[in-house]
XYZ file of C-alpha atoms in Angstrom:
145
model
C -59.644 63.967 -4.361
C -63.323 63.570 -3.747
C -65.333 61.020 -1.607
C -65.876 58.427 -4.370
C -62.464 58.738 -5.543
C -60.900 58.238 -2.086
C -63.325 55.204 -1.638
C -62.162 53.659 -5.131
C -58.535 54.188 -4.336
C -59.035 52.294 -0.917
C -61.259 49.341 -2.101
C -60.042 48.437 -5.796
C -56.516 47.581 -4.912
C -57.484 45.241 -2.044
C -60.581 43.758 -4.175
C -58.192 42.969 -7.039
C -55.624 41.543 -4.690
C -58.294 39.367 -2.990
C -60.009 38.150 -6.084
C -56.409 37.059 -7.590
C -55.649 35.310 -4.470
C -59.089 33.594 -4.335
C -58.582 32.322 -7.840
C -55.050 30.828 -6.935
C -56.627 29.014 -4.093
C -56.110 31.505 -1.206
C -59.645 32.828 0.696
C -57.376 35.006 3.189
C -57.409 38.153 1.518
C -60.842 38.072 0.543
C -61.863 37.071 3.990
C -59.836 40.134 5.412
C -61.410 42.266 2.889
C -64.672 41.525 4.105
C -66.945 42.407 7.465
C -67.247 39.681 10.039
C -70.133 41.619 11.583
C -73.663 40.670 10.176
C -75.556 41.561 8.152
C -73.106 40.134 5.069
C -74.467 38.527 2.172
C -73.551 36.859 -1.121
C -75.803 36.346 -4.100
C -72.947 34.311 -6.017
C -72.719 32.996 -9.273
C -72.090 29.670 -7.603
C -73.982 29.754 -4.331
C -75.932 32.072 -2.118
C -75.341 32.755 1.352
C -75.736 35.105 4.425
C -74.042 35.471 7.652
C -70.446 35.530 8.203
C -70.129 31.850 9.112
C -72.013 30.885 5.797
C -69.973 33.676 3.846
C -66.582 32.586 5.238
C -67.347 28.840 4.392
C -68.589 29.786 0.780
C -64.758 31.403 0.361
C -63.103 28.607 1.670
C -65.005 26.571 -0.894
C -64.330 28.625 -3.632
C -60.564 29.019 -3.081
C -60.397 25.110 -2.842
C -61.773 24.702 -6.341
C -59.650 27.526 -8.025
C -56.359 27.629 -9.236
C -53.738 29.184 -11.801
C -54.922 32.651 -11.951
C -53.758 34.131 -15.100
C -55.771 37.324 -14.744
C -58.391 39.446 -13.298
C -59.640 42.729 -14.170
C -62.726 44.671 -12.790
C -64.165 47.212 -15.314
C -65.857 49.680 -13.117
C -69.026 51.102 -14.550
C -70.724 52.865 -11.850
C -69.643 53.674 -8.166
C -70.494 55.644 -5.227
C -69.825 56.514 -1.505
C -71.699 58.491 0.784
C -70.963 58.655 4.702
C -70.101 55.063 5.722
C -71.431 52.857 2.323
C -70.167 52.635 -0.890
C -70.762 50.385 -3.837
C -69.067 49.350 -7.085
C -71.004 47.767 -9.998
C -69.194 46.384 -12.896
C -67.824 43.542 -14.913
C -65.226 40.933 -13.811
C -63.058 39.276 -16.416
C -61.138 36.232 -15.050
C -58.694 33.282 -16.202
C -58.506 30.597 -13.716
C -58.780 26.828 -13.459
C -61.819 25.402 -11.985
C -61.612 21.799 -10.314
C -58.074 21.523 -11.823
C -59.119 22.114 -15.393
C -57.160 24.133 -17.805
C -57.449 27.981 -17.057
C -60.483 29.301 -18.845
C -61.566 32.821 -19.082
C -64.954 33.747 -17.622
C -67.022 37.131 -16.941
C -69.292 38.028 -14.354
C -71.718 41.198 -13.853
C -70.959 42.328 -10.189
C -72.306 44.584 -7.492
C -70.144 45.093 -4.359
C -71.465 47.001 -1.388
C -69.071 48.295 1.537
C -69.377 49.285 4.849
C -66.887 51.776 6.832
C -65.916 49.969 10.070
C -63.589 51.646 12.478
C -62.295 53.805 9.526
C -61.490 50.758 7.004
C -63.875 49.762 4.059
C -65.219 46.251 4.394
C -67.259 44.314 1.949
C -70.607 43.550 2.709
C -72.470 42.084 -0.051
C -71.618 40.637 -3.264
C -73.927 39.768 -6.219
C -72.357 38.145 -9.445
C -74.120 36.662 -12.358
C -72.824 35.374 -15.622
C -72.631 38.077 -18.308
C -75.104 36.831 -21.116
C -72.997 35.550 -24.089
C -70.009 35.144 -22.213
C -68.610 32.211 -20.664
C -69.232 31.708 -16.780
C -68.381 29.750 -13.575
C -71.956 28.217 -14.434
C -70.646 26.349 -17.449
C -67.740 25.226 -15.171
C -69.470 24.119 -11.861
C -69.449 20.949 -12.772
C -65.769 20.903 -11.878
C -66.508 22.295 -8.474
C -65.728 19.592 -5.660
């Protein structure tokens, strides 16, 4: 197995578990996936933050607004790993409730950057934005608390 395959096999299952949990109202798995060492940043579909304190607060806020995750898939279009840095680029497709409304599908383009810390891959950056022409969280933001 090559370096990129090892990276993906280490991060993708944890990434999926973290996203499903977050969309069911539990930020814990996503917070465990992430580095708590700065620099960490989120250029998110809902908010942009930097520094662990702000990132952690964002994850708690997101979890408080999401529930009823019916599905979550990440379609990887590009990835790489070299040394202690790795990245994943793709499209997230999620169905979940926002603000207590009925579950609705939405899709985001995402770039995820990871840094190896003490032998474990930790996410350090997330950039997500709506896919053109596809329902997104921006259309649902009015339901966020």
